[in-house]
PDB file of C-alpha atoms in Angstrom:
ATOM      1  CA  MET A   1     -42.461 -30.867 -44.299  1.00  0.00           C
ATOM      2  CA  PRO A   2     -44.436 -34.087 -44.594  1.00  0.00           C
ATOM      3  CA  ASP A   3     -47.214 -32.883 -42.278  1.00  0.00           C
ATOM      4  CA  GLY A   4     -47.574 -29.578 -44.132  1.00  0.00           C
ATOM      5  CA  ARG A   5     -46.271 -27.409 -41.346  1.00  0.00           C
ATOM      6  CA  MET A   6     -43.588 -24.829 -42.060  1.00  0.00           C
ATOM      7  CA  VAL A   7     -40.438 -25.288 -40.011  1.00  0.00           C
ATOM      8  CA  MET A   8     -38.868 -21.973 -39.100  1.00  0.00           C
ATOM      9  CA  PRO A   9     -35.076 -21.734 -38.980  1.00  0.00           C
ATOM     10  CA  PRO A  10     -33.623 -21.304 -35.502  1.00  0.00           C
ATOM     11  CA  ALA A  11     -33.375 -17.705 -34.370  1.00  0.00           C
ATOM     12  CA  PRO A  12     -29.865 -16.264 -34.271  1.00  0.00           C
ATOM     13  CA  PRO A  13     -28.410 -15.948 -30.782  1.00  0.00           C
ATOM     14  CA  ILE A  14     -29.099 -12.641 -29.084  1.00  0.00           C
ATOM     15  CA  LYS A  15     -25.939 -10.690 -28.382  1.00  0.00           C
ATOM     16  CA  ARG A  16     -26.480  -8.858 -25.147  1.00  0.00           C
ATOM     17  CA  SER A  17     -24.356  -5.958 -24.060  1.00  0.00           C
ATOM     18  CA  TYR A  18     -24.449  -3.908 -20.877  1.00  0.00           C
ATOM     19  CA  ILE A  19     -24.079  -0.175 -21.319  1.00  0.00           C
ATOM     20  CA  ASN A  20     -23.764   2.097 -18.322  1.00  0.00           C
ATOM     21  CA  LYS A  21     -24.583   5.548 -19.591  1.00  0.00           C
ATOM     22  CA  ARG A  22     -22.566   7.059 -16.742  1.00  0.00           C
ATOM     23  CA  ALA A  23     -19.398   5.166 -17.677  1.00  0.00           C
ATOM     24  CA  LEU A  24     -16.644   7.556 -18.692  1.00  0.00           C
ATOM     25  CA  ASN A  25     -14.840   4.776 -20.543  1.00  0.00           C
ATOM     26  CA  ILE A  26     -17.776   4.800 -22.939  1.00  0.00           C
ATOM     27  CA  LYS A  27     -17.969   8.585 -23.135  1.00  0.00           C
ATOM     28  CA  TYR A  28     -14.333   8.830 -24.283  1.00  0.00           C
ATOM     29  CA  ARG A  29     -12.720   6.865 -27.080  1.00  0.00           C
ATOM     30  CA  PHE A  30      -9.235   8.293 -26.437  1.00  0.00           C
ATOM     31  CA  ASN A  31      -8.696   8.907 -30.115  1.00  0.00           C
ATOM     32  CA  GLY A  32      -8.081  12.607 -29.544  1.00  0.00           C
ATOM     33  CA  ASP A  33     -11.306  13.423 -27.695  1.00  0.00           C
ATOM     34  CA  PHE A  34      -9.800  13.441 -24.173  1.00  0.00           C
ATOM     35  CA  ILE A  35      -7.979  16.709 -23.596  1.00  0.00           C
ATOM     36  CA  VAL A  36      -5.557  17.395 -20.751  1.00  0.00           C
ATOM     37  CA  ALA A  37      -3.943  20.813 -20.401  1.00  0.00           C
ATOM     38  CA  GLY A  38      -5.074  21.689 -23.916  1.00  0.00           C
ATOM     39  CA  ARG A  39      -3.511  18.616 -25.549  1.00  0.00           C
ATOM     40  CA  PRO A  40      -5.129  15.342 -26.690  1.00  0.00           C
ATOM     41  CA  LEU A  41      -4.213  12.250 -24.671  1.00  0.00           C
ATOM     42  CA  VAL A  42      -4.429   9.245 -27.002  1.00  0.00           C
ATOM     43  CA  LEU A  43      -4.618   5.643 -25.805  1.00  0.00           C
ATOM     44  CA  THR A  44      -4.645   2.277 -27.524  1.00  0.00           C
ATOM     45  CA  THR A  45      -6.918   0.008 -25.506  1.00  0.00           C
ATOM     46  CA  ASP A  46      -8.610  -3.357 -25.839  1.00  0.00           C
ATOM     47  CA  PRO A  47     -12.420  -3.502 -26.026  1.00  0.00           C
ATOM     48  CA  ALA A  48     -14.116  -4.752 -22.882  1.00  0.00           C
ATOM     49  CA  GLU A  49     -15.171  -8.001 -24.567  1.00  0.00           C
ATOM     50  CA  SER A  50     -11.687  -8.969 -25.765  1.00  0.00           C
ATOM     51  CA  GLU A  51     -10.121 -12.100 -24.317  1.00  0.00           C
ATOM     52  CA  ARG A  52      -6.857 -10.264 -23.609  1.00  0.00           C
ATOM     53  CA  ALA A  53      -8.648  -7.654 -21.505  1.00  0.00           C
ATOM     54  CA  HIS A  54      -9.993 -10.389 -19.265  1.00  0.00           C
ATOM     55  CA  VAL A  55      -6.475 -11.735 -18.736  1.00  0.00           C
ATOM     56  CA  ALA A  56      -4.802  -8.328 -18.317  1.00  0.00           C
ATOM     57  CA  THR A  57      -7.427  -5.910 -17.014  1.00  0.00           C
ATOM     58  CA  GLY A  58      -5.039  -2.984 -17.450  1.00  0.00           C
ATOM     59  CA  LEU A  59      -5.468  -3.166 -21.217  1.00  0.00           C
ATOM     60  CA  ARG A  60      -8.793  -1.373 -20.719  1.00  0.00           C
ATOM     61  CA  VAL A  61      -9.270   2.147 -19.464  1.00  0.00           C
ATOM     62  CA  TRP A  62     -11.208   2.346 -16.185  1.00  0.00           C
ATOM     63  CA  ASP A  63     -13.372   5.143 -14.823  1.00  0.00           C
ATOM     64  CA  GLY A  64     -11.245   5.596 -11.701  1.00  0.00           C
ATOM     65  CA  GLY A  65      -8.209   6.373 -13.852  1.00  0.00           C
ATOM     66  CA  ILE A  66     -10.127   8.786 -16.060  1.00  0.00           C
ATOM     67  CA  VAL A  67     -11.460  10.678 -13.042  1.00  0.00           C
ATOM     68  CA  LEU A  68      -7.983  10.810 -11.503  1.00  0.00           C
ATOM     69  CA  ALA A  69      -6.556  12.203 -14.734  1.00  0.00           C
ATOM     70  CA  ARG A  70      -9.112  15.008 -14.611  1.00  0.00           C
ATOM     71  CA  TYR A  71      -8.559  15.528 -10.880  1.00  0.00           C
ATOM     72  CA  PHE A  72      -4.876  16.189 -11.505  1.00  0.00           C
ATOM     73  CA  GLU A  73      -5.793  19.359 -13.383  1.00  0.00           C
ATOM     74  CA  ARG A  74      -6.872  20.733 -10.002  1.00  0.00           C
ATOM     75  CA  TYR A  75      -4.488  18.868  -7.730  1.00  0.00           C
ATOM     76  CA  VAL A  76      -1.184  19.582  -9.482  1.00  0.00           C
ATOM     77  CA  PRO A  77      -1.374  23.420  -9.495  1.00  0.00           C
ATOM     78  CA  GLU A  78      -2.330  23.402  -5.800  1.00  0.00           C
ATOM     79  CA  ALA A  79       0.485  20.986  -4.916  1.00  0.00           C
ATOM     80  CA  LEU A  80       3.005  23.060  -6.869  1.00  0.00           C
ATOM     81  CA  ASP A  81       1.942  26.197  -5.014  1.00  0.00           C
ATOM     82  CA  ALA A  82       2.257  24.409  -1.689  1.00  0.00           C
ATOM     83  CA  ARG A  83       5.759  23.170  -2.564  1.00  0.00           C
ATOM     84  CA  GLY A  84       7.176  26.367  -3.965  1.00  0.00           C
ATOM     85  CA  GLY A  85       6.768  25.480  -7.625  1.00  0.00           C
ATOM     86  CA  GLN A  86       9.219  22.575  -7.581  1.00  0.00           C
ATOM     87  CA  ARG A  87       8.306  19.868 -10.089  1.00  0.00           C
ATOM     88  CA  LEU A  88       6.447  16.948  -8.553  1.00  0.00           C
ATOM     89  CA  ARG A  89       7.702  13.394  -8.685  1.00  0.00           C
ATOM     90  CA  GLY A  90       5.041  10.688  -8.826  1.00  0.00           C
ATOM     91  CA  LEU A  91       4.570   6.932  -8.988  1.00  0.00           C
ATOM     92  CA  GLU A  92       1.471   5.240 -10.360  1.00  0.00           C
ATOM     93  CA  LEU A  93       0.706   1.785  -8.968  1.00  0.00           C
ATOM     94  CA  GLY A  94      -1.212  -0.576 -11.256  1.00  0.00           C
ATOM     95  CA  CYS A  95      -1.101   1.996 -14.053  1.00  0.00           C
ATOM     96  CA  GLY A  96      -2.786  -0.071 -16.762  1.00  0.00           C
ATOM     97  CA  THR A  97      -3.155   2.096 -19.852  1.00  0.00           C
ATOM     98  CA  GLY A  98      -1.370   4.946 -18.052  1.00  0.00           C
ATOM     99  CA  VAL A  99      -4.214   7.450 -18.376  1.00  0.00           C
ATOM    100  CA  ALA A 100      -3.692   9.024 -14.943  1.00  0.00           C
ATOM    101  CA  GLY A 101       0.095   9.010 -15.016  1.00  0.00           C
ATOM    102  CA  LEU A 102       0.228  10.435 -18.518  1.00  0.00           C
ATOM    103  CA  ALA A 103      -2.128  13.232 -17.463  1.00  0.00           C
ATOM    104  CA  PHE A 104       0.256  13.960 -14.571  1.00  0.00           C
ATOM    105  CA  ALA A 105       3.101  14.254 -17.082  1.00  0.00           C
ATOM    106  CA  TYR A 106       0.963  16.395 -19.428  1.00  0.00           C
ATOM    107  CA  LEU A 107       0.863  18.847 -16.528  1.00  0.00           C
ATOM    108  CA  GLY A 108       4.645  19.036 -16.565  1.00  0.00           C
ATOM    109  CA  GLN A 109       5.497  16.545 -13.822  1.00  0.00           C
ATOM    110  CA  GLU A 110       7.733  13.472 -13.545  1.00  0.00           C
ATOM    111  CA  VAL A 111       6.124  10.050 -13.180  1.00  0.00           C
ATOM    112  CA  ILE A 112       7.057   6.386 -13.032  1.00  0.00           C
ATOM    113  CA  LEU A 113       4.276   4.141 -14.327  1.00  0.00           C
ATOM    114  CA  SER A 114       4.235   0.661 -12.820  1.00  0.00           C
ATOM    115  CA  ASP A 115       2.366  -2.578 -13.391  1.00  0.00           C
ATOM    116  CA  ILE A 116       3.118  -6.267 -13.962  1.00  0.00           C
ATOM    117  CA  GLY A 117       3.432  -8.646 -16.913  1.00  0.00           C
ATOM    118  CA  ASP A 118       5.114  -8.427 -20.294  1.00  0.00           C
ATOM    119  CA  LEU A 119       1.814  -7.878 -22.125  1.00  0.00           C
ATOM    120  CA  GLN A 120       0.924  -4.915 -19.925  1.00  0.00           C
ATOM    121  CA  LYS A 121       4.440  -3.482 -20.154  1.00  0.00           C
ATOM    122  CA  ALA A 122       4.358  -3.500 -23.951  1.00  0.00           C
ATOM    123  CA  ALA A 123       0.889  -1.935 -24.087  1.00  0.00           C
ATOM    124  CA  THR A 124       1.692   0.800 -21.574  1.00  0.00           C
ATOM    125  CA  GLU A 125       5.011   1.682 -23.170  1.00  0.00           C
ATOM    126  CA  ALA A 126       3.248   1.976 -26.544  1.00  0.00           C
ATOM    127  CA  ASN A 127       0.840   4.498 -24.992  1.00  0.00           C
ATOM    128  CA  VAL A 128       3.769   6.414 -23.525  1.00  0.00           C
ATOM    129  CA  ALA A 129       5.463   6.552 -26.927  1.00  0.00           C
ATOM    130  CA  GLN A 130       2.429   7.875 -28.782  1.00  0.00           C
ATOM    131  CA  ASN A 131       1.971  10.695 -26.251  1.00  0.00           C
ATOM    132  CA  GLN A 132       5.629  11.538 -25.773  1.00  0.00           C
ATOM    133  CA  ASN A 133       5.681  14.741 -27.808  1.00  0.00           C
ATOM    134  CA  HIS A 134       2.848  16.216 -25.771  1.00  0.00           C
ATOM    135  CA  PHE A 135       4.250  15.585 -22.302  1.00  0.00           C
ATOM    136  CA  LEU A 136       7.774  16.595 -23.319  1.00  0.00           C
ATOM    137  CA  VAL A 137       6.505  19.952 -24.569  1.00  0.00           C
ATOM    138  CA  ALA A 138       4.874  20.444 -21.175  1.00  0.00           C
ATOM    139  CA  GLY A 139       8.140  19.628 -19.383  1.00  0.00           C
ATOM    140  CA  GLY A 140       6.928  16.256 -18.113  1.00  0.00           C
ATOM    141  CA  SER A 141       8.720  12.926 -18.111  1.00  0.00           C
ATOM    142  CA  VAL A 142       7.492   9.321 -18.039  1.00  0.00           C
ATOM    143  CA  SER A 143       9.219   6.005 -17.434  1.00  0.00           C
ATOM    144  CA  TYR A 144       7.953   2.478 -16.770  1.00  0.00           C
ATOM    145  CA  GLN A 145       8.952  -0.038 -14.099  1.00  0.00           C
ATOM    146  CA  SER A 146       7.538  -3.444 -13.269  1.00  0.00           C
ATOM    147  CA  VAL A 147       6.311  -3.530  -9.658  1.00  0.00           C
ATOM    148  CA  ASP A 148       4.737  -6.722  -8.342  1.00  0.00           C
ATOM    149  CA  TRP A 149       2.823  -6.041  -5.109  1.00  0.00           C
ATOM    150  CA  LYS A 150       3.358  -9.648  -4.029  1.00  0.00           C
ATOM    151  CA  ASN A 151       7.118  -9.492  -4.636  1.00  0.00           C
ATOM    152  CA  LEU A 152       8.077  -5.882  -4.048  1.00  0.00           C
ATOM    153  CA  PRO A 153      11.535  -4.709  -5.155  1.00  0.00           C
ATOM    154  CA  ALA A 154      14.073  -2.832  -3.056  1.00  0.00           C
ATOM    155  CA  ARG A 155      12.506   0.506  -2.165  1.00  0.00           C
ATOM    156  CA  GLU A 156      15.676   2.647  -2.172  1.00  0.00           C
ATOM    157  CA  GLN A 157      16.236   2.386  -5.926  1.00  0.00           C
ATOM    158  CA  PHE A 158      13.020   4.318  -6.605  1.00  0.00           C
ATOM    159  CA  GLY A 159      13.834   7.368  -4.488  1.00  0.00           C
ATOM    160  CA  ALA A 160      11.364   9.700  -2.775  1.00  0.00           C
ATOM    161  CA  PHE A 161       7.961  10.627  -4.207  1.00  0.00           C
ATOM    162  CA  ASP A 162       5.784  13.662  -3.727  1.00  0.00           C
ATOM    163  CA  VAL A 163       2.692  11.666  -4.636  1.00  0.00           C
ATOM    164  CA  VAL A 164       1.899   8.001  -5.256  1.00  0.00           C
ATOM    165  CA  PHE A 165      -1.409   7.283  -6.945  1.00  0.00           C
ATOM    166  CA  ALA A 166      -3.642   4.531  -8.281  1.00  0.00           C
ATOM    167  CA  GLY A 167      -7.009   4.204  -9.965  1.00  0.00           C
ATOM    168  CA  ASP A 168      -9.494   1.315  -9.678  1.00  0.00           C
ATOM    169  CA  VAL A 169      -7.010  -1.169  -8.267  1.00  0.00           C
ATOM    170  CA  ILE A 170      -9.062  -2.647  -5.390  1.00  0.00           C
ATOM    171  CA  TRP A 171     -12.109  -3.726  -7.389  1.00  0.00           C
ATOM    172  CA  HIS A 172     -12.049  -7.123  -5.636  1.00  0.00           C
ATOM    173  CA  GLU A 173     -11.455  -8.001  -1.982  1.00  0.00           C
ATOM    174  CA  THR A 174      -8.429 -10.138  -2.849  1.00  0.00           C
ATOM    175  CA  LEU A 175      -6.603  -7.041  -4.122  1.00  0.00           C
ATOM    176  CA  VAL A 176      -6.958  -4.960  -0.964  1.00  0.00           C
ATOM    177  CA  GLN A 177      -4.209  -6.464   1.189  1.00  0.00           C
ATOM    178  CA  PRO A 178      -1.606  -6.621  -1.632  1.00  0.00           C
ATOM    179  CA  PHE A 179      -2.380  -2.975  -2.445  1.00  0.00           C
ATOM    180  CA  LEU A 180      -1.918  -2.021   1.211  1.00  0.00           C
ATOM    181  CA  ASP A 181       1.390  -3.913   1.167  1.00  0.00           C
ATOM    182  CA  ALA A 182       2.410  -1.729  -1.765  1.00  0.00           C
ATOM    183  CA  LEU A 183       1.368   1.439   0.083  1.00  0.00           C
ATOM    184  CA  CYS A 184       3.452   0.467   3.108  1.00  0.00           C
ATOM    185  CA  TRP A 185       6.323  -0.145   0.716  1.00  0.00           C
ATOM    186  CA  VAL A 186       6.046   3.282  -0.928  1.00  0.00           C
ATOM    187  CA  VAL A 187       6.020   5.197   2.374  1.00  0.00           C
ATOM    188  CA  SER A 188       9.030   3.242   3.669  1.00  0.00           C
ATOM    189  CA  GLY A 189      12.656   4.157   3.030  1.00  0.00           C
ATOM    190  CA  PRO A 190      12.883   7.377   0.970  1.00  0.00           C
ATOM    191  CA  GLY A 191       9.149   7.805   1.528  1.00  0.00           C
ATOM    192  CA  ALA A 192       6.153   9.395  -0.179  1.00  0.00           C
ATOM    193  CA  ARG A 193       4.540  12.640   0.891  1.00  0.00           C
ATOM    194  CA  GLU A 194       0.988  11.729  -0.145  1.00  0.00           C
ATOM    195  CA  ILE A 195      -1.049   8.900  -1.672  1.00  0.00           C
ATOM    196  CA  LEU A 196      -4.127   9.314  -3.870  1.00  0.00           C
ATOM    197  CA  LEU A 197      -6.494   6.434  -4.546  1.00  0.00           C
ATOM    198  CA  SER A 198      -9.291   6.936  -7.062  1.00  0.00           C
ATOM    199  CA  HIS A 199     -11.819   4.159  -6.635  1.00  0.00           C
ATOM    200  CA  LYS A 200     -15.125   3.345  -8.290  1.00  0.00           C
ATOM    201  CA  VAL A 201     -17.384   1.497  -5.873  1.00  0.00           C
ATOM    202  CA  ARG A 202     -18.397  -1.866  -7.332  1.00  0.00           C
ATOM    203  CA  ASP A 203     -18.815  -3.891  -4.183  1.00  0.00           C
ATOM    204  CA  GLU A 204     -19.131  -2.626  -0.641  1.00  0.00           C
ATOM    205  CA  GLU A 205     -17.018  -5.464   0.771  1.00  0.00           C
ATOM    206  CA  SER A 206     -13.744  -4.351  -0.810  1.00  0.00           C
ATOM    207  CA  VAL A 207     -14.359  -0.722   0.172  1.00  0.00           C
ATOM    208  CA  ALA A 208     -15.164  -1.676   3.775  1.00  0.00           C
ATOM    209  CA  LEU A 209     -12.086  -3.897   3.989  1.00  0.00           C
ATOM    210  CA  PHE A 210      -9.849  -1.148   2.632  1.00  0.00           C
ATOM    211  CA  GLU A 211     -11.217   1.565   4.916  1.00  0.00           C
ATOM    212  CA  ARG A 212     -11.021  -0.737   7.938  1.00  0.00           C
ATOM    213  CA  SER A 213      -7.470  -1.888   7.188  1.00  0.00           C
ATOM    214  CA  VAL A 214      -5.820   1.427   6.325  1.00  0.00           C
ATOM    215  CA  SER A 215      -5.255   2.508   9.927  1.00  0.00           C
ATOM    216  CA  GLU A 216      -3.956  -0.948  10.840  1.00  0.00           C
ATOM    217  CA  ARG A 217      -1.110  -0.328   8.384  1.00  0.00           C
ATOM    218  CA  GLY A 218      -0.058   2.986   9.925  1.00  0.00           C
ATOM    219  CA  LEU A 219      -1.831   5.047   7.258  1.00  0.00           C
ATOM    220  CA  VAL A 220      -4.367   7.836   7.666  1.00  0.00           C
ATOM    221  CA  VAL A 221      -7.165   8.814   5.264  1.00  0.00           C
ATOM    222  CA  GLU A 222      -7.117  12.603   5.495  1.00  0.00           C
ATOM    223  CA  LYS A 223     -10.101  13.114   3.222  1.00  0.00           C
ATOM    224  CA  LYS A 224     -12.398  11.266   0.855  1.00  0.00           C
ATOM    225  CA  VAL A 225     -13.488  13.383  -2.107  1.00  0.00           C
ATOM    226  CA  ALA A 226     -16.789  12.859  -3.917  1.00  0.00           C
ATOM    227  CA  THR A 227     -15.858  13.516  -7.533  1.00  0.00           C
ATOM    228  CA  GLU A 228     -19.211  14.133  -9.215  1.00  0.00           C
ATOM    229  CA  PRO A 229     -19.935  17.543  -7.648  1.00  0.00           C
ATOM    230  CA  LEU A 230     -16.289  18.582  -8.000  1.00  0.00           C
ATOM    231  CA  LEU A 231     -15.491  17.457 -11.542  1.00  0.00           C
ATOM    232  CA  GLU A 232     -18.835  17.424 -13.346  1.00  0.00           C
ATOM    233  CA  PRO A 233     -19.137  16.369 -16.144  1.00  0.00           C
ATOM    234  CA  ASP A 234     -16.025  14.198 -15.689  1.00  0.00           C
ATOM    235  CA  GLY A 235     -16.688  13.221 -12.103  1.00  0.00           C
ATOM    236  CA  HIS A 236     -18.709  10.133 -11.298  1.00  0.00           C
ATOM    237  CA  PRO A 237     -21.239   9.467  -8.510  1.00  0.00           C
ATOM    238  CA  GLU A 238     -19.496   6.181  -7.670  1.00  0.00           C
ATOM    239  CA  VAL A 239     -15.871   7.383  -7.887  1.00  0.00           C
ATOM    240  CA  PHE A 240     -14.204   8.732  -4.753  1.00  0.00           C
ATOM    241  CA  ILE A 241     -10.643   9.936  -4.283  1.00  0.00           C
ATOM    242  CA  TYR A 242      -8.893   9.132  -1.025  1.00  0.00           C
ATOM    243  CA  HIS A 243      -6.058  11.357   0.208  1.00  0.00           C
ATOM    244  CA  ILE A 244      -3.805   9.182   2.372  1.00  0.00           C
ATOM    245  CA  ARG A 245      -0.609   9.782   4.312  1.00  0.00           C
ATOM    246  CA  ALA A 246       1.652   7.787   6.551  1.00  0.00           C
ATOM    247  CA  ARG A 247       0.567   8.489  10.128  1.00  0.00           C
ATOM    248  CA  ALA A 248       3.894  10.159  10.951  1.00  0.00           C
ATOM    249  CA  HIS A 249       3.339  12.698   8.140  1.00  0.00           C
ATOM    250  CA  ALA A 250      -0.378  13.281   8.550  1.00  0.00           C
ATOM    251  CA  LEU A 251      -1.414  16.931   8.655  1.00  0.00           C
ATOM    252  CA  THR A 252       2.136  18.103   7.953  1.00  0.00           C
TER     253      THR A 252
END
C-alpha cells in the first residue's frame, strides 16, 4: 500500500438461488414426508443444481408428477368403481423418479414405468426397490421398460392399458410432437382406455401447440382439471390435468 490506501480483498461471488414458494418439489423432501394411502413414498433424487439433473431431467422430481400422484388418490377409487373393482393396469410415459407411477401402485394397481437412458433406468429402478414393500402390501406391482418416443417399440408386447399417464413431459415445444407420437402409439393395437397428462405451465407456446395438435392426432381432450381448488394444499395454480381419449372411445 505505497499510497497509504487500504486495498480490500475481492468480495466472494454471490450464489443466487431461485426459490418458488409454491413449488411442491421444495415442500416435499421425499424422505418419508410424502404419504400415499397411509404409507411413506421415498425417493432418491438429484438436487436441481446437479450436473446430472441437467443431463437427465428425470433424476429430479417435478411438480406435475407430485400433483398426479396426489390426484390418483381420487382417480383410482372412482375408476375402480366404474370398472367393477377390477385392478387397473397403467403405463407411465417419461416416468423420471417414478413418483406418479409408484403412487398408482401404492393404491394397489399394476403399472409399467417407462423412460429412456441407462442412467435414468438405474435411478428409477432404485426408487422402485426402496418402495417395494409398501406397494406389495397394497397389492400393487411395478416394472420398468425403456420406451423411446422417437423409436417406439412394437405395441403388442405391452398389452392393453386402462390408463396411460405422464407428468411434466412437454415442458418445451420440441417435446410436444414426440409425446403425441407416443400417445398415438399407446392407443393403437391393444389400446388404452384413457390418458392423463399432468402439466405445469411454464411457457404458453408448448401448451398451445399441444392443445392445437391433439385433435389432429385423433385424440380428444374430455376435460382439463384445475388442480389447486381440487387438491389444495397439494394442487398447484399452474398444474392442470388433461383427460384424453382416442376419438373412437370418447365418452364411452
